[in-house]
């Protein structure tokens, strides 16, 4: 369609230079952002191991509290016998997730505290084990 005042054709749309400029900017943004997303997966793996280790530590503490309550004669109190770190998996419903390994450390008597190591996906975390008779 001709413009009556100037006599030139008017077209709408983007020029090739504008399209290339936008593509270059998007490419630069992708290159800058991609390493940040890759780093997130390693952090997520470590967070998962830390979470399971925290659950194991909480289960050991609650089990110890149950042993103390039962020793004091509180009705309905119960606990599981725990004499090393590997017993911690039995305190969690359905046990520890597949692929997780607990490195045992002795925690033989009630009140004895030991540091245990949990490993999965080449990540490790430590948790405190409290023995219970």
mmCIF file of N, CA and C in Angstrom:
data_model
loop_
_atom_site.group_PDB
_atom_site.id
_atom_site.type_symbol
_atom_site.label_atom_id
_atom_site.label_comp_id
_atom_site.label_asym_id
_atom_site.label_seq_id
_atom_site.Cartn_x
_atom_site.Cartn_y
_atom_site.Cartn_z
ATOM 1 N N UNK A 1 0.850 -1.164 0.000
ATOM 2 C CA UNK A 1 0.000 0.000 0.000
ATOM 3 C C UNK A 1 0.893 1.224 0.000
ATOM 4 N N UNK A 2 0.600 2.168 -0.870
ATOM 5 C CA UNK A 2 1.407 3.380 -0.994
ATOM 6 C C UNK A 2 0.906 4.445 -0.048
ATOM 7 N N UNK A 3 1.873 5.139 0.491
ATOM 8 C CA UNK A 3 1.575 6.277 1.337
ATOM 9 C C UNK A 3 1.408 7.482 0.425
ATOM 10 N N UNK A 4 0.283 8.151 0.460
ATOM 11 C CA UNK A 4 -0.009 9.235 -0.461
ATOM 12 C C UNK A 4 0.887 10.440 -0.261
ATOM 13 N N UNK A 5 1.377 10.633 0.982
ATOM 14 C CA UNK A 5 2.165 11.835 1.225
ATOM 15 C C UNK A 5 3.607 11.687 0.776
ATOM 16 N N UNK A 6 4.223 10.525 0.909
ATOM 17 C CA UNK A 6 5.630 10.396 0.547
ATOM 18 C C UNK A 6 5.837 9.608 -0.724
ATOM 19 N N UNK A 7 4.886 8.814 -1.103
ATOM 20 C CA UNK A 7 5.015 8.022 -2.299
ATOM 21 C C UNK A 7 5.831 6.760 -2.107
ATOM 22 N N UNK A 8 6.176 6.374 -0.861
ATOM 23 C CA UNK A 8 6.971 5.169 -0.589
ATOM 24 C C UNK A 8 6.086 4.072 0.018
ATOM 25 N N UNK A 9 6.518 2.827 -0.190
ATOM 26 C CA UNK A 9 5.827 1.689 0.439
ATOM 27 C C UNK A 9 6.186 1.631 1.920
ATOM 28 N N UNK A 10 5.197 1.367 2.760
ATOM 29 C CA UNK A 10 5.424 1.194 4.186
ATOM 30 C C UNK A 10 5.244 -0.278 4.511
ATOM 31 N N UNK A 11 6.254 -0.876 5.162
ATOM 32 C CA UNK A 11 6.128 -2.278 5.549
ATOM 33 C C UNK A 11 6.249 -2.377 7.062
ATOM 34 N N UNK A 12 5.660 -3.413 7.618
ATOM 35 C CA UNK A 12 5.738 -3.606 9.062
ATOM 36 C C UNK A 12 6.474 -4.908 9.327
ATOM 37 N N UNK A 13 7.059 -5.032 10.510
ATOM 38 C CA UNK A 13 7.803 -6.233 10.893
ATOM 39 C C UNK A 13 9.181 -5.871 11.387
ATOM 40 N N UNK A 14 9.976 -6.921 11.658
ATOM 41 C CA UNK A 14 11.321 -6.725 12.179
ATOM 42 C C UNK A 14 12.338 -6.845 11.054
ATOM 43 N N UNK A 15 13.404 -6.105 11.166
ATOM 44 C CA UNK A 15 14.486 -6.234 10.184
ATOM 45 C C UNK A 15 15.365 -7.402 10.588
ATOM 46 N N UNK A 16 16.186 -7.847 9.676
ATOM 47 C CA UNK A 16 17.092 -8.962 9.937
ATOM 48 C C UNK A 16 18.075 -8.604 11.053
ATOM 49 N N UNK A 17 18.543 -7.395 11.091
ATOM 50 C CA UNK A 17 19.468 -6.947 12.136
ATOM 51 C C UNK A 17 18.808 -7.026 13.505
ATOM 52 N N UNK A 18 17.555 -6.618 13.620
ATOM 53 C CA UNK A 18 16.846 -6.683 14.891
ATOM 54 C C UNK A 18 16.683 -8.128 15.366
ATOM 55 N N UNK A 19 16.349 -9.022 14.461
ATOM 56 C CA UNK A 19 16.189 -10.434 14.814
ATOM 57 C C UNK A 19 17.509 -11.042 15.273
ATOM 58 N N UNK A 20 18.586 -10.755 14.580
ATOM 59 C CA UNK A 20 19.905 -11.282 14.969
ATOM 60 C C UNK A 20 20.311 -10.733 16.329
ATOM 61 N N UNK A 21 20.047 -9.461 16.572
ATOM 62 C CA UNK A 21 20.388 -8.849 17.861
ATOM 63 C C UNK A 21 19.646 -9.543 19.003
ATOM 64 N N UNK A 22 18.376 -9.810 18.835
ATOM 65 C CA UNK A 22 17.588 -10.497 19.867
ATOM 66 C C UNK A 22 18.123 -11.907 20.087
ATOM 67 N N UNK A 23 18.475 -12.620 19.019
ATOM 68 C CA UNK A 23 19.007 -13.975 19.149
ATOM 69 C C UNK A 23 20.345 -13.971 19.893
ATOM 70 N N UNK A 24 21.199 -13.011 19.623
ATOM 71 C CA UNK A 24 22.494 -12.911 20.310
ATOM 72 C C UNK A 24 22.274 -12.647 21.797
ATOM 73 N N UNK A 25 21.364 -11.748 22.121
ATOM 74 C CA UNK A 25 21.081 -11.443 23.529
ATOM 75 C C UNK A 25 20.543 -12.673 24.250
ATOM 76 N N UNK A 26 19.633 -13.411 23.627
ATOM 77 C CA UNK A 26 19.101 -14.633 24.237
ATOM 78 C C UNK A 26 20.198 -15.678 24.410
ATOM 79 N N UNK A 27 21.092 -15.776 23.450
ATOM 80 C CA UNK A 27 22.212 -16.716 23.547
ATOM 81 C C UNK A 27 23.120 -16.382 24.710
ATOM 82 N N UNK A 28 23.427 -15.113 24.890
ATOM 83 C CA UNK A 28 24.278 -14.690 25.999
ATOM 84 C C UNK A 28 23.597 -14.987 27.332
ATOM 85 N N UNK A 29 22.304 -14.725 27.425
ATOM 86 C CA UNK A 29 21.576 -15.007 28.663
ATOM 87 C C UNK A 29 21.586 -16.503 28.974
ATOM 88 N N UNK A 30 21.445 -17.348 27.954
ATOM 89 C CA UNK A 30 21.460 -18.796 28.159
ATOM 90 C C UNK A 30 22.829 -19.263 28.646
ATOM 91 N N UNK A 31 23.890 -18.720 28.087
ATOM 92 C CA UNK A 31 25.238 -19.118 28.480
ATOM 93 C C UNK A 31 25.518 -18.701 29.925
ATOM 94 N N UNK A 32 25.027 -17.572 30.343
ATOM 95 C CA UNK A 32 25.249 -17.098 31.703
ATOM 96 C C UNK A 32 24.397 -17.893 32.696
ATOM 97 N N UNK A 33 23.175 -18.226 32.360
ATOM 98 C CA UNK A 33 22.255 -18.886 33.286
ATOM 99 C C UNK A 33 22.492 -20.389 33.407
ATOM 100 N N UNK A 34 22.953 -21.056 32.365
ATOM 101 C CA UNK A 34 23.084 -22.511 32.366
ATOM 102 C C UNK A 34 23.965 -23.037 33.494
ATOM 103 N N UNK A 35 25.141 -22.484 33.753
ATOM 104 C CA UNK A 35 25.954 -23.017 34.861
ATOM 105 C C UNK A 35 25.265 -22.915 36.221
ATOM 106 N N UNK A 36 24.445 -21.922 36.412
ATOM 107 C CA UNK A 36 23.738 -21.795 37.686
ATOM 108 C C UNK A 36 22.743 -22.940 37.880
ATOM 109 N N UNK A 37 22.083 -23.382 36.820
ATOM 110 C CA UNK A 37 21.146 -24.495 36.924
ATOM 111 C C UNK A 37 21.881 -25.808 37.147
ATOM 112 N N UNK A 38 23.050 -25.971 36.558
ATOM 113 C CA UNK A 38 23.835 -27.187 36.761
ATOM 114 C C UNK A 38 24.288 -27.271 38.213
ATOM 115 N N UNK A 39 24.710 -26.168 38.803
ATOM 116 C CA UNK A 39 25.136 -26.150 40.194
ATOM 117 C C UNK A 39 23.992 -26.480 41.141
ATOM 118 N N UNK A 40 22.770 -26.178 40.766
ATOM 119 C CA UNK A 40 21.622 -26.463 41.627
ATOM 120 C C UNK A 40 21.436 -27.959 41.844
ATOM 121 N N UNK A 41 21.741 -28.781 40.849
ATOM 122 C CA UNK A 41 21.541 -30.217 41.006
ATOM 123 C C UNK A 41 22.487 -30.799 42.043
ATOM 124 N N UNK A 42 23.716 -30.311 42.101
ATOM 125 C CA UNK A 42 24.657 -30.785 43.118
ATOM 126 C C UNK A 42 24.191 -30.360 44.514
ATOM 127 N N UNK A 43 23.718 -29.146 44.623
ATOM 128 C CA UNK A 43 23.199 -28.669 45.906
ATOM 129 C C UNK A 43 21.982 -29.464 46.348
ATOM 130 N N UNK A 44 21.135 -29.844 45.393
ATOM 131 C CA UNK A 44 19.937 -30.627 45.713
ATOM 132 C C UNK A 44 20.315 -32.017 46.212
ATOM 133 N N UNK A 45 21.339 -32.626 45.608
ATOM 134 C CA UNK A 45 21.790 -33.946 46.062
ATOM 135 C C UNK A 45 22.297 -33.872 47.496
ATOM 136 N N UNK A 46 23.085 -32.827 47.798
ATOM 137 C CA UNK A 46 23.606 -32.678 49.160
ATOM 138 C C UNK A 46 22.468 -32.402 50.139
ATOM 139 N N UNK A 47 21.495 -31.595 49.733
ATOM 140 C CA UNK A 47 20.359 -31.290 50.605
ATOM 141 C C UNK A 47 19.548 -32.551 50.906
ATOM 142 N N UNK A 48 19.416 -33.444 49.928
ATOM 143 C CA UNK A 48 18.671 -34.685 50.151
ATOM 144 C C UNK A 48 19.378 -35.560 51.178
ATOM 145 N N UNK A 49 20.700 -35.678 51.073
ATOM 146 C CA UNK A 49 21.459 -36.478 52.040
ATOM 147 C C UNK A 49 21.390 -35.830 53.423
ATOM 148 N N UNK A 50 21.521 -34.519 53.480
ATOM 149 C CA UNK A 50 21.418 -33.811 54.764
ATOM 150 C C UNK A 50 20.048 -34.024 55.406
ATOM 151 N N UNK A 51 19.006 -34.024 54.589
ATOM 152 C CA UNK A 51 17.641 -34.209 55.090
ATOM 153 C C UNK A 51 17.452 -35.597 55.703
ATOM 154 N N UNK A 52 17.924 -36.627 55.017
ATOM 155 C CA UNK A 52 17.784 -37.984 55.544
ATOM 156 C C UNK A 52 18.611 -38.127 56.822
ATOM 157 N N UNK A 53 19.811 -37.533 56.843
ATOM 158 C CA UNK A 53 20.638 -37.585 58.054
ATOM 159 C C UNK A 53 19.939 -36.882 59.220
ATOM 160 N N UNK A 54 19.291 -35.770 58.957
ATOM 161 C CA UNK A 54 18.538 -35.078 60.002
ATOM 162 C C UNK A 54 17.381 -35.915 60.518
ATOM 163 N N UNK A 55 16.699 -36.614 59.599
ATOM 164 C CA UNK A 55 15.605 -37.498 60.015
ATOM 165 C C UNK A 55 16.117 -38.634 60.894
ATOM 166 N N UNK A 56 17.277 -39.186 60.531
ATOM 167 C CA UNK A 56 17.859 -40.261 61.335
ATOM 168 C C UNK A 56 18.240 -39.760 62.734
ATOM 169 N N UNK A 57 18.822 -38.573 62.802
ATOM 170 C CA UNK A 57 19.191 -38.004 64.101
ATOM 171 C C UNK A 57 17.945 -37.772 64.959
ATOM 172 N N UNK A 58 16.878 -37.258 64.357
ATOM 173 C CA UNK A 58 15.630 -37.035 65.097
ATOM 174 C C UNK A 58 15.039 -38.351 65.578
ATOM 175 N N UNK A 59 15.070 -39.368 64.729
ATOM 176 C CA UNK A 59 14.532 -40.678 65.110
ATOM 177 C C UNK A 59 15.320 -41.269 66.272
ATOM 178 N N UNK A 60 16.646 -41.095 66.234
ATOM 179 C CA UNK A 60 17.474 -41.610 67.332
ATOM 180 C C UNK A 60 17.154 -40.873 68.637
ATOM 181 N N UNK A 61 16.985 -39.561 68.575
ATOM 182 C CA UNK A 61 16.680 -38.776 69.775
ATOM 183 C C UNK A 61 15.311 -39.162 70.347
ATOM 184 N N UNK A 62 14.315 -39.326 69.475
ATOM 185 C CA UNK A 62 12.984 -39.725 69.952
ATOM 186 C C UNK A 62 12.999 -41.129 70.547
ATOM 187 N N UNK A 63 13.771 -42.009 69.943
ATOM 188 C CA UNK A 63 13.883 -43.365 70.463
ATOM 189 C C UNK A 63 14.531 -43.356 71.850
ATOM 190 N N UNK A 64 15.552 -42.541 72.016
ATOM 191 C CA UNK A 64 16.197 -42.412 73.320
ATOM 192 C C UNK A 64 15.215 -41.862 74.359
ATOM 193 N N UNK A 65 14.431 -40.879 73.962
ATOM 194 C CA UNK A 65 13.426 -40.321 74.874
ATOM 195 C C UNK A 65 12.417 -41.392 75.279
ATOM 196 N N UNK A 66 12.042 -42.254 74.336
ATOM 197 C CA UNK A 66 11.136 -43.360 74.656
ATOM 198 C C UNK A 66 11.764 -44.332 75.634
ATOM 199 N N UNK A 67 13.070 -44.575 75.499
ATOM 200 C CA UNK A 67 13.765 -45.475 76.421
ATOM 201 C C UNK A 67 13.804 -44.886 77.831
ATOM 202 N N UNK A 68 14.071 -43.588 77.921
ATOM 203 C CA UNK A 68 14.093 -42.924 79.230
ATOM 204 C C UNK A 68 12.703 -42.948 79.856
ATOM 205 N N UNK A 69 11.681 -42.664 79.079
ATOM 206 C CA UNK A 69 10.313 -42.669 79.590
ATOM 207 C C UNK A 69 9.910 -44.064 80.065
ATOM 208 N N UNK A 70 10.285 -45.077 79.308
ATOM 209 C CA UNK A 70 9.953 -46.445 79.699
ATOM 210 C C UNK A 70 10.695 -46.831 80.980
ATOM 211 N N UNK A 71 11.948 -46.397 81.097
ATOM 212 C CA UNK A 71 12.737 -46.681 82.300
ATOM 213 C C UNK A 71 12.124 -46.014 83.537
ATOM 214 N N UNK A 72 11.493 -44.871 83.329
ATOM 215 C CA UNK A 72 10.872 -44.155 84.449
ATOM 216 C C UNK A 72 9.476 -44.686 84.761
ATOM 217 N N UNK A 73 8.999 -45.641 83.981
ATOM 218 C CA UNK A 73 7.722 -46.268 84.259
ATOM 219 C C UNK A 73 6.516 -45.547 83.685
ATOM 220 N N UNK A 74 6.713 -44.704 82.705
ATOM 221 C CA UNK A 74 5.597 -43.998 82.079
ATOM 222 C C UNK A 74 4.825 -44.975 81.200
ATOM 223 N N UNK A 75 3.529 -45.071 81.438
ATOM 224 C CA UNK A 75 2.692 -46.023 80.709
ATOM 225 C C UNK A 75 2.647 -45.686 79.229
ATOM 226 N N UNK A 76 2.742 -46.703 78.410
ATOM 227 C CA UNK A 76 2.644 -46.534 76.964
ATOM 228 C C UNK A 76 3.949 -46.158 76.290
ATOM 229 N N UNK A 77 5.001 -45.925 77.058
ATOM 230 C CA UNK A 77 6.293 -45.565 76.467
ATOM 231 C C UNK A 77 6.972 -46.811 75.920
ATOM 232 N N UNK A 78 7.599 -46.668 74.769
ATOM 233 C CA UNK A 78 8.315 -47.803 74.188
ATOM 234 C C UNK A 78 9.489 -47.286 73.351
ATOM 235 N N UNK A 79 10.370 -48.196 72.994
ATOM 236 C CA UNK A 79 11.506 -47.851 72.154
ATOM 237 C C UNK A 79 12.054 -49.117 71.500
ATOM 238 N N UNK A 80 12.960 -48.937 70.562
ATOM 239 C CA UNK A 80 13.655 -50.043 69.919
ATOM 240 C C UNK A 80 15.083 -50.089 70.452
ATOM 241 N N UNK A 81 15.627 -51.276 70.556
ATOM 242 C CA UNK A 81 17.019 -51.407 70.981
ATOM 243 C C UNK A 81 17.931 -50.904 69.865
ATOM 244 N N UNK A 82 18.854 -50.024 70.222
ATOM 245 C CA UNK A 82 19.800 -49.458 69.260
ATOM 246 C C UNK A 82 21.194 -49.605 69.850
ATOM 247 N N UNK A 83 22.064 -50.332 69.117
ATOM 248 C CA UNK A 83 23.421 -50.459 69.627
ATOM 249 C C UNK A 83 24.484 -50.002 68.634
ATOM 250 N N UNK A 84 24.083 -49.620 67.439
ATOM 251 C CA UNK A 84 25.030 -48.972 66.524
ATOM 252 C C UNK A 84 24.272 -48.156 65.480
ATOM 253 N N UNK A 85 25.021 -47.435 64.663
ATOM 254 C CA UNK A 85 24.422 -46.495 63.701
ATOM 255 C C UNK A 85 23.503 -47.163 62.695
ATOM 256 N N UNK A 86 23.838 -48.381 62.295
ATOM 257 C CA UNK A 86 23.036 -49.032 61.264
ATOM 258 C C UNK A 86 21.628 -49.357 61.745
ATOM 259 N N UNK A 87 21.399 -49.375 63.061
ATOM 260 C CA UNK A 87 20.054 -49.604 63.589
ATOM 261 C C UNK A 87 19.133 -48.414 63.356
ATOM 262 N N UNK A 88 19.694 -47.276 63.015
ATOM 263 C CA UNK A 88 18.887 -46.066 62.821
ATOM 264 C C UNK A 88 17.870 -46.237 61.698
ATOM 265 N N UNK A 89 18.213 -46.997 60.682
ATOM 266 C CA UNK A 89 17.295 -47.208 59.561
ATOM 267 C C UNK A 89 15.997 -47.865 59.978
ATOM 268 N N UNK A 90 16.044 -48.694 61.011
ATOM 269 C CA UNK A 90 14.837 -49.376 61.488
ATOM 270 C C UNK A 90 13.891 -48.426 62.214
ATOM 271 N N UNK A 91 14.387 -47.261 62.615
ATOM 272 C CA UNK A 91 13.554 -46.312 63.351
ATOM 273 C C UNK A 91 12.686 -45.462 62.437
ATOM 274 N N UNK A 92 12.985 -45.475 61.142
ATOM 275 C CA UNK A 92 12.239 -44.670 60.176
ATOM 276 C C UNK A 92 11.262 -45.566 59.432
ATOM 277 N N UNK A 93 10.049 -45.101 59.266
ATOM 278 C CA UNK A 93 9.030 -45.852 58.538
ATOM 279 C C UNK A 93 9.546 -46.179 57.144
ATOM 280 N N UNK A 94 9.494 -47.414 56.739
ATOM 281 C CA UNK A 94 9.993 -47.916 55.455
ATOM 282 C C UNK A 94 11.516 -47.871 55.349
ATOM 283 N N UNK A 95 12.221 -47.604 56.414
ATOM 284 C CA UNK A 95 13.683 -47.623 56.398
ATOM 285 C C UNK A 95 14.284 -46.460 55.619
ATOM 286 N N UNK A 96 15.601 -46.504 55.443
ATOM 287 C CA UNK A 96 16.261 -45.435 54.692
ATOM 288 C C UNK A 96 16.038 -45.659 53.203
ATOM 289 N N UNK A 97 16.068 -44.608 52.399
ATOM 290 C CA UNK A 97 15.839 -44.756 50.958
ATOM 291 C C UNK A 97 16.903 -45.626 50.297
ATOM 292 N N UNK A 98 16.554 -46.207 49.171
ATOM 293 C CA UNK A 98 17.494 -47.038 48.415
ATOM 294 C C UNK A 98 18.691 -46.196 47.979
ATOM 295 N N UNK A 99 19.862 -46.787 48.038
ATOM 296 C CA UNK A 99 21.070 -46.095 47.620
ATOM 297 C C UNK A 99 21.776 -45.350 48.742
ATOM 298 N N UNK A 100 21.168 -45.277 49.910
ATOM 299 C CA UNK A 100 21.783 -44.616 51.054
ATOM 300 C C UNK A 100 22.494 -45.659 51.913
ATOM 301 N N UNK A 101 23.700 -45.344 52.354
ATOM 302 C CA UNK A 101 24.490 -46.273 53.156
ATOM 303 C C UNK A 101 24.916 -45.584 54.446
ATOM 304 N N UNK A 102 24.677 -46.274 55.566
ATOM 305 C CA UNK A 102 25.101 -45.759 56.869
ATOM 306 C C UNK A 102 26.398 -46.458 57.243
ATOM 307 N N UNK A 103 27.411 -45.674 57.589
ATOM 308 C CA UNK A 103 28.660 -46.238 58.079
ATOM 309 C C UNK A 103 28.558 -46.335 59.595
ATOM 310 N N UNK A 104 28.506 -47.571 60.109
ATOM 311 C CA UNK A 104 28.280 -47.745 61.541
ATOM 312 C C UNK A 104 29.432 -47.231 62.397
ATOM 313 N N UNK A 105 29.041 -46.801 63.568
ATOM 314 C CA UNK A 105 29.965 -46.404 64.615
ATOM 315 C C UNK A 105 29.327 -46.862 65.909
ATOM 316 N N UNK A 106 30.082 -47.446 66.814
ATOM 317 C CA UNK A 106 29.419 -48.008 68.011
ATOM 318 C C UNK A 106 28.698 -46.961 68.860
ATOM 319 N N UNK A 107 27.532 -47.331 69.318
ATOM 320 C CA UNK A 107 26.752 -46.526 70.267
ATOM 321 C C UNK A 107 26.088 -47.525 71.188
ATOM 322 N N UNK A 108 26.902 -48.212 71.978
ATOM 323 C CA UNK A 108 26.478 -49.454 72.617
ATOM 324 C C UNK A 108 25.543 -49.303 73.808
ATOM 325 N N UNK A 109 25.598 -48.231 74.533
ATOM 326 C CA UNK A 109 24.774 -48.193 75.741
ATOM 327 C C UNK A 109 23.884 -46.958 75.761
ATOM 328 N N UNK A 110 22.870 -47.007 76.588
ATOM 329 C CA UNK A 110 21.925 -45.901 76.707
ATOM 330 C C UNK A 110 22.660 -44.613 77.044
ATOM 331 N N UNK A 111 22.450 -43.594 76.243
ATOM 332 C CA UNK A 111 23.089 -42.309 76.485
ATOM 333 C C UNK A 111 24.418 -42.144 75.781
ATOM 334 N N UNK A 112 24.997 -43.240 75.255
ATOM 335 C CA UNK A 112 26.264 -43.118 74.543
ATOM 336 C C UNK A 112 26.001 -42.488 73.184
ATOM 337 N N UNK A 113 26.730 -41.444 72.867
ATOM 338 C CA UNK A 113 26.529 -40.702 71.629
ATOM 339 C C UNK A 113 27.660 -41.027 70.673
ATOM 340 N N UNK A 114 27.330 -41.236 69.419
ATOM 341 C CA UNK A 114 28.331 -41.497 68.388
ATOM 342 C C UNK A 114 27.978 -40.693 67.142
ATOM 343 N N UNK A 115 28.994 -40.345 66.386
ATOM 344 C CA UNK A 115 28.782 -39.661 65.119
ATOM 345 C C UNK A 115 28.818 -40.701 64.008
ATOM 346 N N UNK A 116 27.759 -40.728 63.196
ATOM 347 C CA UNK A 116 27.638 -41.685 62.103
ATOM 348 C C UNK A 116 27.672 -40.940 60.771
ATOM 349 N N UNK A 117 28.012 -41.654 59.713
ATOM 350 C CA UNK A 117 28.109 -41.051 58.383
ATOM 351 C C UNK A 117 27.093 -41.701 57.452
ATOM 352 N N UNK A 118 26.361 -40.865 56.735
ATOM 353 C CA UNK A 118 25.389 -41.314 55.736
ATOM 354 C C UNK A 118 25.912 -40.909 54.367
ATOM 355 N N UNK A 119 25.895 -41.844 53.410
ATOM 356 C CA UNK A 119 26.432 -41.582 52.074
ATOM 357 C C UNK A 119 25.410 -41.965 51.008
ATOM 358 N N UNK A 120 25.278 -41.107 49.989
ATOM 359 C CA UNK A 120 24.437 -41.384 48.815
ATOM 360 C C UNK A 120 24.808 -40.402 47.718
ATOM 361 N N UNK A 121 24.784 -40.835 46.480
ATOM 362 C CA UNK A 121 25.074 -39.978 45.324
ATOM 363 C C UNK A 121 26.399 -39.235 45.467
ATOM 364 N N UNK A 122 27.413 -39.912 46.017
ATOM 365 C CA UNK A 122 28.747 -39.341 46.229
ATOM 366 C C UNK A 122 28.716 -38.145 47.181
ATOM 367 N N UNK A 123 27.673 -38.016 47.977
ATOM 368 C CA UNK A 123 27.544 -36.953 48.978
ATOM 369 C C UNK A 123 27.478 -37.612 50.356
ATOM 370 N N UNK A 124 28.014 -36.933 51.364
ATOM 371 C CA UNK A 124 27.975 -37.470 52.719
ATOM 372 C C UNK A 124 27.406 -36.449 53.690
ATOM 373 N N UNK A 125 26.867 -36.975 54.776
ATOM 374 C CA UNK A 125 26.372 -36.137 55.871
ATOM 375 C C UNK A 125 26.552 -36.936 57.146
ATOM 376 N N UNK A 126 26.743 -36.243 58.244
ATOM 377 C CA UNK A 126 26.900 -36.916 59.521
ATOM 378 C C UNK A 126 25.669 -36.656 60.381
ATOM 379 N N UNK A 127 25.372 -37.636 61.241
ATOM 380 C CA UNK A 127 24.290 -37.475 62.202
ATOM 381 C C UNK A 127 24.699 -38.106 63.522
ATOM 382 N N UNK A 128 24.044 -37.688 64.577
ATOM 383 C CA UNK A 128 24.363 -38.170 65.922
ATOM 384 C C UNK A 128 23.459 -39.363 66.241
ATOM 385 N N UNK A 129 24.081 -40.442 66.678
ATOM 386 C CA UNK A 129 23.343 -41.631 67.112
ATOM 387 C C UNK A 129 23.386 -41.701 68.629
ATOM 388 N N UNK A 130 22.254 -42.019 69.219
ATOM 389 C CA UNK A 130 22.160 -42.180 70.668
ATOM 390 C C UNK A 130 21.689 -43.594 70.919
ATOM 391 N N UNK A 131 22.509 -44.349 71.634
ATOM 392 C CA UNK A 131 22.177 -45.740 71.915
ATOM 393 C C UNK A 131 21.005 -45.856 72.868
ATOM 394 N N UNK A 132 20.267 -46.957 72.752
ATOM 395 C CA UNK A 132 19.155 -47.245 73.656
ATOM 396 C C UNK A 132 19.102 -48.749 73.847
ATOM 397 N N UNK A 133 19.005 -49.212 75.117
ATOM 398 C CA UNK A 133 19.015 -50.677 75.374
ATOM 399 C C UNK A 133 17.725 -51.345 74.928
#
